[in-house]
Amino acid sequence: MELFFVSLSETNIFRGLTAENIAGLMDGRPFRTREYVRDEYVAYSHDVCHDMLFVVKGSVRGEMTDFSGKRLKIEDIPAPRPLAAAFIFGKENRYPVDIIANEPSTILTIPRDVLIYILQHSQVVLQNYLNAISSRTQFLSNKIRFLSFKTIKEKIANYILSQMKSNQMTIVLDQTQTELADFFGVTRPSLARALAEMQEEGLLRAERREITILDKEKLNNLLNK
Amino acid sequence: MELFFVSLSETNIFRGLTAENIAGLMDGRPFRTREYVRDEYVAYSHDVCHDMLFVVKGSVRGEMTDFSGKRLKIEDIPAPRPLAAAFIFGKENRYPVDIIANEPSTILTIPRDVLIYILQHSQVVLQNYLNAISSRTQFLSNKIRFLSFKTIKEKIANYILSQMKSNQMTIVLDQTQTELADFFGVTRPSLARALAEMQEEGLLRAERREITILDKEKLNNLLNK
DNA sequence: TCGCATTTGTAACATATGATACAAAATAGC
DNA sequence: GCTATTTTGTATCATATGTTACAAATGCGA
């Protein structure tokens, strides 16, 4: 059995299939593997994305050129992982970044037609694929919802109200204030100050990791502008 | 031909198929339609989403209950449109909002299994479906990228650098400062002040709708922290 | 062309947050 | 139980942005 089928079977897209299953599915369909040397370009930003790519050996990175020509690394992608799940369909099916090999690496390329064939002939792969992009959508939606709270007090109100279990008025943080501040994307003293002010205003009582909700109504009003 | 197949053929998911095609695809598969009266609940927030829903007649709204019990309308969804494309797969396959009929409406419900069957037997629907969720992912990614610029100057730098056509150093805004400020989510005087300061710093020249880039390098540095 | 409405520039002040610093309190390791 | 480290509370100052107000510049319709 080719080693890259084993590698594929370890990706989230082909999970649940054996290397033999995958070989059977792809049998007679066009796909190719290619070795890249260190720093070789696998794909170029803005190119139309016709194929699904898998890193089956080595690792690659996403890199972009900013407006002034400077290079910025975006992400490292080690084998075994799919590369273009989100770019191959949709209105703007172009690579958003350059893809460059970090080390000698093997990329397996599956044309879009073949991917569609596979999705139509393996329920497991279809479900995996749909789950992968749907999870990503849900992740991004949550992130945007979270980013929509502008002030630290709004973030705090949203956080403690969503942590609250069944009208239990006291919650205990499972992370330090430093970690929470980091999660909120604010500085630690600013978080502590916001908590102190909210206590001053009678919304809650905060002592170290224990927060008691005193005025749920007012807390909530912070969230609806 | 049932009217709801005609309605389905007008949705982005079934676009490209005729009502007859769709009827053929669904023939013998379980699905159901149901009428809802005004203000009747179609689905409840947090319920697990097992089915794909289509509004084939009337209109529904997404509504959520905030932490204090207040009701908030999120979105109106008129026929003909799919409802749950993004919630039916993925880790958290639950409705994020309540779905409530605005008026007497008809909802067509396709169980997930049947949806998968359809995706595997119609290449058109599969591609439509993948395009729909991929476009949404791309849209959300762009939105997050935009939100990641924190200061007004960063937003301005990003905006004018991306508007710049082929090293043309002058760009002319196609909207008023008020509209641009609104697009950035900031106030108009703050935008004007930021522009004035950037001019002071020698980055650009701004007079009314005409902006001339004077120091592309420094503008760009604003974007890479 | 005149007069009014819109757009733009700018100023003064208020607020939210970041940066930095330091001490008190809690915790962990020995 | 003692000490060193981490965590928390707080203060001061700087900066970015919002809020409000008003005047100058522009554009538009009669």
XYZ file of C-alpha atoms (C1' of nucleotides) in Angstrom:
510
model
C 0.000 0.000 0.000
C 1.313 3.382 -0.959
C 2.422 5.335 2.036
C 0.428 8.435 1.052
C -2.854 6.522 1.322
C -1.934 5.770 4.907
C -1.185 9.437 5.415
C -4.532 10.421 3.870
C -6.386 8.051 6.170
C -5.052 10.073 9.103
C -6.541 13.368 7.894
C -9.842 14.702 9.163
C -11.292 14.411 5.650
C -10.593 10.688 5.189
C -10.917 9.653 8.827
C -12.895 6.446 9.116
C -11.526 4.940 5.924
C -8.558 2.611 5.708
C -5.728 3.168 3.281
C -7.209 0.287 1.256
C -10.637 1.983 1.162
C -9.051 5.164 -0.127
C -6.994 3.351 -2.739
C -10.179 1.680 -3.945
C -12.039 4.997 -4.166
C -9.283 6.686 -6.117
C -8.494 3.722 -8.336
C -8.363 4.831 -11.955
C -9.055 8.491 -11.052
C -6.436 11.061 -11.917
C -4.472 12.470 -9.024
C -0.798 13.052 -8.535
C 1.850 13.369 -5.908
C 4.870 15.566 -6.177
C 7.951 16.180 -4.086
C 8.926 19.746 -3.280
C 12.325 20.858 -2.075
C 12.774 23.283 0.784
C 11.387 26.776 -0.024
C 9.818 25.662 -3.271
C 6.416 27.206 -4.075
C 3.472 24.787 -3.980
C 0.864 27.412 -4.941
C 0.736 31.138 -5.481
C -1.537 33.632 -3.807
C -4.440 34.780 -6.007
C -4.128 31.749 -8.298
C -7.413 30.027 -8.953
C -7.666 26.896 -6.845
C -8.659 23.941 -8.996
C -7.474 21.153 -6.760
C -7.628 19.895 -3.250
C -4.132 19.565 -1.796
C -2.920 17.301 0.990
C 0.399 17.547 2.754
C 1.285 13.851 3.033
C 4.935 14.262 4.050
C 6.961 17.132 5.491
C 5.386 20.497 6.179
C 4.461 23.694 4.337
C 3.679 27.218 5.348
C 1.197 29.850 4.221
C 2.908 33.127 3.532
C 1.709 36.404 2.093
C 3.285 39.444 0.572
C 1.976 42.619 2.115
C 1.374 45.858 0.225
C 4.974 46.958 0.455
C 6.453 43.629 -0.551
C 7.346 42.379 2.906
C 6.840 38.635 3.563
C 4.644 37.435 6.424
C 4.232 33.893 7.636
C 0.615 33.091 8.358
C 0.510 29.456 9.360
C 2.477 26.217 9.468
C 0.799 23.116 8.140
C 2.421 19.786 9.003
C 1.581 16.430 7.396
C -0.880 14.832 7.327
C -3.316 17.633 6.607
C -5.592 18.953 3.884
C -4.668 22.328 2.524
C -7.379 23.937 0.473
C -10.684 22.658 1.881
C -12.069 26.158 2.196
C -10.764 27.680 -1.050
C -11.715 25.127 -3.639
C -15.396 26.031 -3.740
C -17.236 29.306 -3.310
C -17.276 32.606 -5.138
C -13.654 33.457 -4.576
C -11.923 30.139 -5.138
C -8.394 31.467 -5.063
C -5.494 30.837 -2.739
C -5.413 33.659 -0.199
C -1.704 33.054 0.497
C 1.388 31.589 -1.079
C 2.075 27.987 -0.103
C 5.745 27.173 0.367
C 7.518 23.987 1.457
C 9.318 24.259 4.796
C 11.381 21.144 4.128
C 11.412 18.350 1.552
C 7.695 17.590 1.366
C 5.178 15.583 -0.607
C 1.913 17.101 -1.776
C -0.933 14.996 -3.079
C -3.189 16.827 -5.519
C -6.755 15.815 -6.199
C -8.557 17.663 -9.006
C -11.870 19.193 -8.056
C -13.757 16.772 -10.323
C -12.207 13.824 -8.564
C -12.951 15.318 -5.167
C -16.574 15.640 -6.196
C -16.531 12.055 -7.417
C -15.157 10.941 -4.062
C -17.718 12.968 -2.117
C -20.468 11.367 -4.157
C -19.172 7.849 -3.660
C -18.148 7.877 -0.023
C -20.673 8.902 2.537
C -17.957 8.946 5.172
C -15.807 11.421 3.269
C -18.822 13.564 2.368
C -19.846 13.806 6.008
C -16.283 14.488 7.114
C -15.945 17.231 4.540
C -19.264 18.872 5.406
C -18.472 18.639 9.098
C -15.082 20.244 8.554
C -16.305 23.312 6.692
C -19.410 23.650 8.839
C -17.352 23.552 12.015
C -15.150 26.234 10.578
C -18.184 28.384 9.765
C -19.501 27.935 13.297
C -16.102 28.782 14.746
C -15.859 31.955 12.683
C -19.435 32.983 13.528
C -18.740 32.657 17.225
C -15.546 34.630 16.860
C -17.397 37.451 15.099
C -20.121 37.452 17.718
C -17.464 37.722 20.362
C -15.621 40.492 18.507
C -18.869 42.433 18.279
C -18.666 43.270 21.978
C -16.609 46.431 21.979
C -15.947 47.371 25.585
C -14.347 45.238 28.261
C -17.473 45.472 30.400
C -19.548 44.080 27.550
C -17.127 41.213 27.166
C -17.260 40.502 30.884
C -21.062 40.637 30.951
C -21.306 38.296 27.984
C -18.751 35.941 29.477
C -20.175 35.589 32.951
C -23.773 35.396 31.739
C -22.871 32.589 29.370
C -20.874 30.805 32.089
C -23.763 31.008 34.518
C -25.325 27.627 35.156
C -29.050 27.448 35.829
C -29.530 30.609 37.865
C -26.535 29.901 40.061
C -25.455 33.437 40.923
C -21.812 32.665 41.664
C -19.334 31.471 39.101
C -15.724 30.460 39.651
C -13.274 31.200 36.859
C -11.253 28.238 35.687
C -8.464 30.490 34.476
C -6.387 33.286 35.946
C -7.272 36.910 35.269
C -4.180 37.083 33.111
C -5.440 34.247 30.935
C -8.923 35.719 30.773
C -7.546 39.131 29.807
C -5.536 37.438 27.104
C -8.621 35.629 25.852
C -10.458 38.951 25.711
C -7.536 40.570 23.918
C -7.115 43.238 26.606
C -4.468 43.942 29.224
C -4.715 42.427 32.642
C -4.889 45.694 34.617
C -7.669 46.904 32.308
C -9.673 43.765 33.019
C -9.149 44.141 36.758
C -10.193 47.794 36.579
C -13.345 46.982 34.616
C -14.270 44.347 37.194
C -13.633 46.814 40.030
C -15.833 49.422 38.345
C -18.630 46.961 37.740
C -18.479 46.084 41.420
C -18.562 49.807 42.226
C -21.702 50.082 40.091
C -23.373 47.244 41.967
C -23.512 44.843 39.013
C -21.455 42.115 40.628
C -19.026 41.210 43.365
C -15.590 40.052 42.264
C -12.954 38.631 44.547
C -10.121 36.861 42.850
C -11.605 34.003 40.859
C -15.070 34.137 42.328
C -17.659 36.370 40.705
C -21.151 36.836 42.115
C -23.857 38.331 39.959
C -25.775 41.039 41.808
C -27.844 42.653 39.044
C -28.474 40.320 36.143
C -30.834 42.758 34.459
C -28.281 45.567 34.250
C -25.539 43.182 33.173
C -27.747 42.069 30.359
C -28.553 45.597 29.286
C -24.876 46.104 28.567
C -25.221 43.586 25.737
C -28.170 45.129 23.882
C -26.586 48.514 23.304
C -46.149 19.460 -10.163
C -46.281 20.346 -6.527
C -45.758 24.047 -5.973
C -43.055 23.521 -3.370
C -40.775 21.826 -5.894
C -41.016 24.967 -8.000
C -40.157 26.992 -4.923
C -37.166 24.743 -4.174
C -35.857 25.154 -7.713
C -35.552 28.875 -7.015
C -33.266 28.455 -3.989
C -29.500 28.733 -4.244
C -29.175 25.071 -3.231
C -31.348 23.636 -6.011
C -30.552 26.249 -8.649
C -29.954 24.604 -12.008
C -32.504 21.858 -11.470
C -36.107 21.978 -12.649
C -38.996 21.200 -10.358
C -39.261 17.868 -12.237
C -35.585 17.085 -11.580
C -36.097 17.728 -7.886
C -39.267 15.672 -7.732
C -37.350 12.829 -9.368
C -34.479 13.099 -6.886
C -36.770 13.079 -3.881
C -39.128 10.429 -5.195
C -39.688 7.803 -2.546
C -37.485 9.583 -0.013
C -39.038 10.765 3.209
C -39.555 14.485 3.530
C -42.485 16.533 4.704
C -44.096 19.896 4.398
C -45.992 21.627 7.122
C -48.013 24.801 7.407
C -47.320 27.127 10.302
C -49.641 29.860 11.513
C -48.430 33.322 12.363
C -46.048 33.349 15.383
C -45.874 29.579 15.561
C -42.433 28.132 16.426
C -40.716 26.238 13.631
C -37.639 25.344 15.686
C -36.233 26.137 19.096
C -32.850 27.586 19.898
C -30.338 24.991 21.192
C -32.346 22.092 19.747
C -30.232 19.641 17.795
C -30.693 20.245 14.085
C -31.441 16.958 12.313
C -33.028 18.337 9.188
C -32.507 20.845 6.462
C -35.396 23.316 6.348
C -36.665 25.341 3.413
C -39.093 28.226 3.616
C -41.229 27.482 0.551
C -44.086 29.904 1.284
C -44.439 32.926 3.563
C -41.581 34.103 5.742
C -39.994 33.317 9.094
C -37.696 35.124 11.460
C -34.755 34.138 13.607
C -35.190 35.368 17.134
C -33.238 34.859 20.310
C -33.877 35.269 23.991
C -31.135 37.177 25.697
C -29.886 36.412 29.188
C -32.584 38.448 30.881
C -35.427 37.017 28.839
C -35.794 39.890 26.383
C -36.589 38.907 22.776
C -34.377 40.069 19.929
C -35.078 39.657 16.237
C -31.983 38.605 14.351
C -33.035 38.118 10.739
C -36.008 37.828 8.391
C -36.045 34.935 5.984
C -38.549 35.109 3.117
C -39.471 32.226 0.794
C -37.900 30.680 -1.131
C -34.827 30.106 1.011
C -32.942 27.368 2.841
C -32.821 27.741 6.586
C -30.308 25.519 8.252
C -27.502 24.987 5.711
C -24.864 25.985 8.224
C -26.212 24.233 11.328
C -26.962 20.757 10.130
C -23.347 19.579 10.048
C -20.361 20.361 12.211
C -19.527 19.957 15.878
C -22.276 22.148 17.220
C -25.224 21.185 15.047
C -27.848 23.082 16.994
C -30.108 25.953 16.076
C -28.504 29.166 17.321
C -31.858 30.985 17.366
C -35.557 30.324 17.607
C -37.290 30.132 14.231
C -40.780 31.649 14.206
C -43.311 32.145 11.405
C -44.010 35.785 10.519
C -47.197 34.902 8.656
C -48.910 31.731 7.484
C -45.920 29.869 6.039
C -44.938 26.496 4.640
C -41.715 24.774 5.694
C -40.306 21.823 3.806
C -38.185 19.523 5.950
C -35.544 17.204 4.530
C -33.923 14.786 6.991
C -30.144 14.859 7.047
C -29.929 11.351 5.590
C -32.037 12.387 2.634
C -29.965 15.516 2.143
C -26.859 13.361 2.035
C -28.572 11.071 -0.448
C -29.396 14.080 -2.628
C -25.870 15.457 -2.412
C -24.514 12.110 -3.495
C -26.902 11.784 -6.419
C -26.936 15.289 -7.834
C -23.659 16.870 -8.733
C -25.444 20.174 -9.257
C -26.866 20.250 -5.744
C -23.578 19.088 -4.234
C -21.690 21.881 -5.961
C -24.340 24.443 -5.031
C -24.220 23.318 -1.421
C -20.426 23.369 -1.224
C -20.337 26.758 -2.927
C -22.880 28.138 -0.489
C -21.087 27.125 2.695
C -17.649 27.902 1.266
C -18.748 31.380 0.224
C -20.031 31.931 3.715
C -16.697 30.828 5.192
C -14.843 33.197 2.872
C -17.204 36.036 3.748
C -16.701 35.471 7.466
C -12.923 35.209 7.090
C -12.794 38.540 5.292
C -14.950 40.124 7.940
C -12.630 38.883 10.685
C -9.582 40.115 8.807
C -11.224 43.516 8.587
C -12.186 43.499 12.258
C -8.610 42.632 13.174
C -7.494 46.170 12.361
C -7.974 47.922 15.666
C -7.175 51.591 15.165
C -8.735 53.952 12.656
C -5.353 54.612 11.068
C -4.897 50.910 10.462
C -8.306 50.719 8.845
C -7.499 53.692 6.638
C -4.134 52.234 5.629
C -5.692 48.891 4.794
C -8.498 50.559 2.874
C -6.476 52.873 0.706
C -3.755 50.315 0.023
C -6.340 47.817 -1.156
C -8.127 50.479 -3.236
C -4.898 51.483 -4.921
C -4.808 50.453 -8.549
C -1.448 49.472 -10.045
C 0.811 51.990 -8.325
C -1.501 54.895 -9.012
C -0.719 57.073 -6.013
C -3.982 59.014 -5.915
C -7.324 57.444 -5.139
C -10.715 59.127 -5.172
C -13.268 57.920 -2.636
C -16.595 56.894 -4.129
C -18.391 57.612 -0.878
C -18.585 60.523 1.520
C -16.467 60.594 4.660
C -19.645 60.023 6.609
C -20.356 56.824 4.711
C -16.765 55.660 5.013
C -16.766 56.339 8.745
C -19.940 54.314 9.001
C -18.372 51.456 7.052
C -15.412 51.512 9.463
C -17.748 51.612 12.451
C -16.280 54.888 13.739
C -17.577 58.441 13.976
C -17.060 60.921 11.188
C -14.986 63.460 13.182
C -12.705 60.658 14.384
C -12.108 59.572 10.801
C -11.376 63.154 9.721
C -9.000 63.593 12.630
C -7.145 60.374 11.831
C -6.756 61.501 8.205
C -5.503 64.912 9.327
C -2.959 63.281 11.652
C -1.740 60.928 8.958
C -1.252 63.944 6.727
C 0.616 65.663 9.559
C 2.872 62.615 9.769
C 3.596 62.761 6.061
C 1.936 59.452 5.197
C -0.590 60.909 2.761
C -2.323 64.026 1.543
C -6.087 64.151 2.036
C -8.333 66.824 0.637
C -11.994 66.007 0.593
C -12.459 62.870 -1.459
C -9.018 62.746 -2.941
C -6.273 60.887 -1.104
C -2.674 60.824 -2.316
C -0.264 58.286 -0.916
C 3.032 59.864 0.063
C 4.758 57.096 2.011
C 3.545 53.640 1.059
C 6.184 51.942 3.176
C 5.088 53.597 6.418
C 1.424 53.096 5.618
C 2.120 49.448 5.211
C 4.008 49.203 8.471
C 0.834 50.216 10.260
C -0.677 46.897 9.194
C 2.019 44.576 10.512
C 1.863 45.719 14.099
C -26.544 83.815 -9.411
C -28.343 83.338 -4.823
C -29.521 80.789 -0.915
C -29.853 76.497 1.432
C -28.412 71.871 2.369
C -24.668 68.784 2.561
C -20.023 67.776 3.379
C -15.773 68.625 5.491
C -12.407 70.507 8.870
C -11.499 71.361 13.486
C -11.740 72.186 18.404
C -12.833 71.148 23.368
C -13.961 67.869 26.436
C -15.235 63.047 28.148
C -14.342 58.169 28.282
C -12.148 53.699 27.580
C -8.115 51.405 27.402
C -3.096 50.603 27.189
C 1.500 50.823 29.508
C 4.040 50.648 33.435
C 4.946 50.181 38.116
C 4.519 48.429 42.642
C 2.695 46.254 46.684
C -0.440 42.934 48.841
C -2.290 38.417 48.736
C -2.284 33.753 47.440
C 0.034 29.630 45.961
C 3.540 26.240 45.069
C 7.745 23.931 45.980
C 10.911 22.483 49.178
C 6.198 26.133 57.678
C 9.182 29.119 54.913
C 10.475 31.199 50.838
C 10.032 32.259 46.038
C 6.881 32.754 42.478
C 2.523 33.816 40.684
C -1.623 36.276 40.912
C -4.282 40.141 42.026
C -5.445 44.997 43.195
C -4.476 49.581 42.334
C -2.427 53.965 40.817
C -0.573 57.136 37.356
C 0.026 58.675 32.932
C -0.491 58.405 27.763
C -3.286 57.530 23.763
C -7.268 56.596 20.831
C -11.765 57.476 20.117
C -16.404 59.234 21.032
C -19.432 63.396 21.661
C -20.824 67.752 20.669
C -20.509 71.962 18.541
C -19.600 75.171 15.028
C -17.642 77.226 10.969
C -15.824 76.834 6.315
C -16.217 74.816 1.846
C -18.813 72.723 -1.610
C -22.667 71.612 -4.417
C -27.422 71.918 -5.863
C -31.887 73.740 -7.031
C -34.739 77.676 -7.940
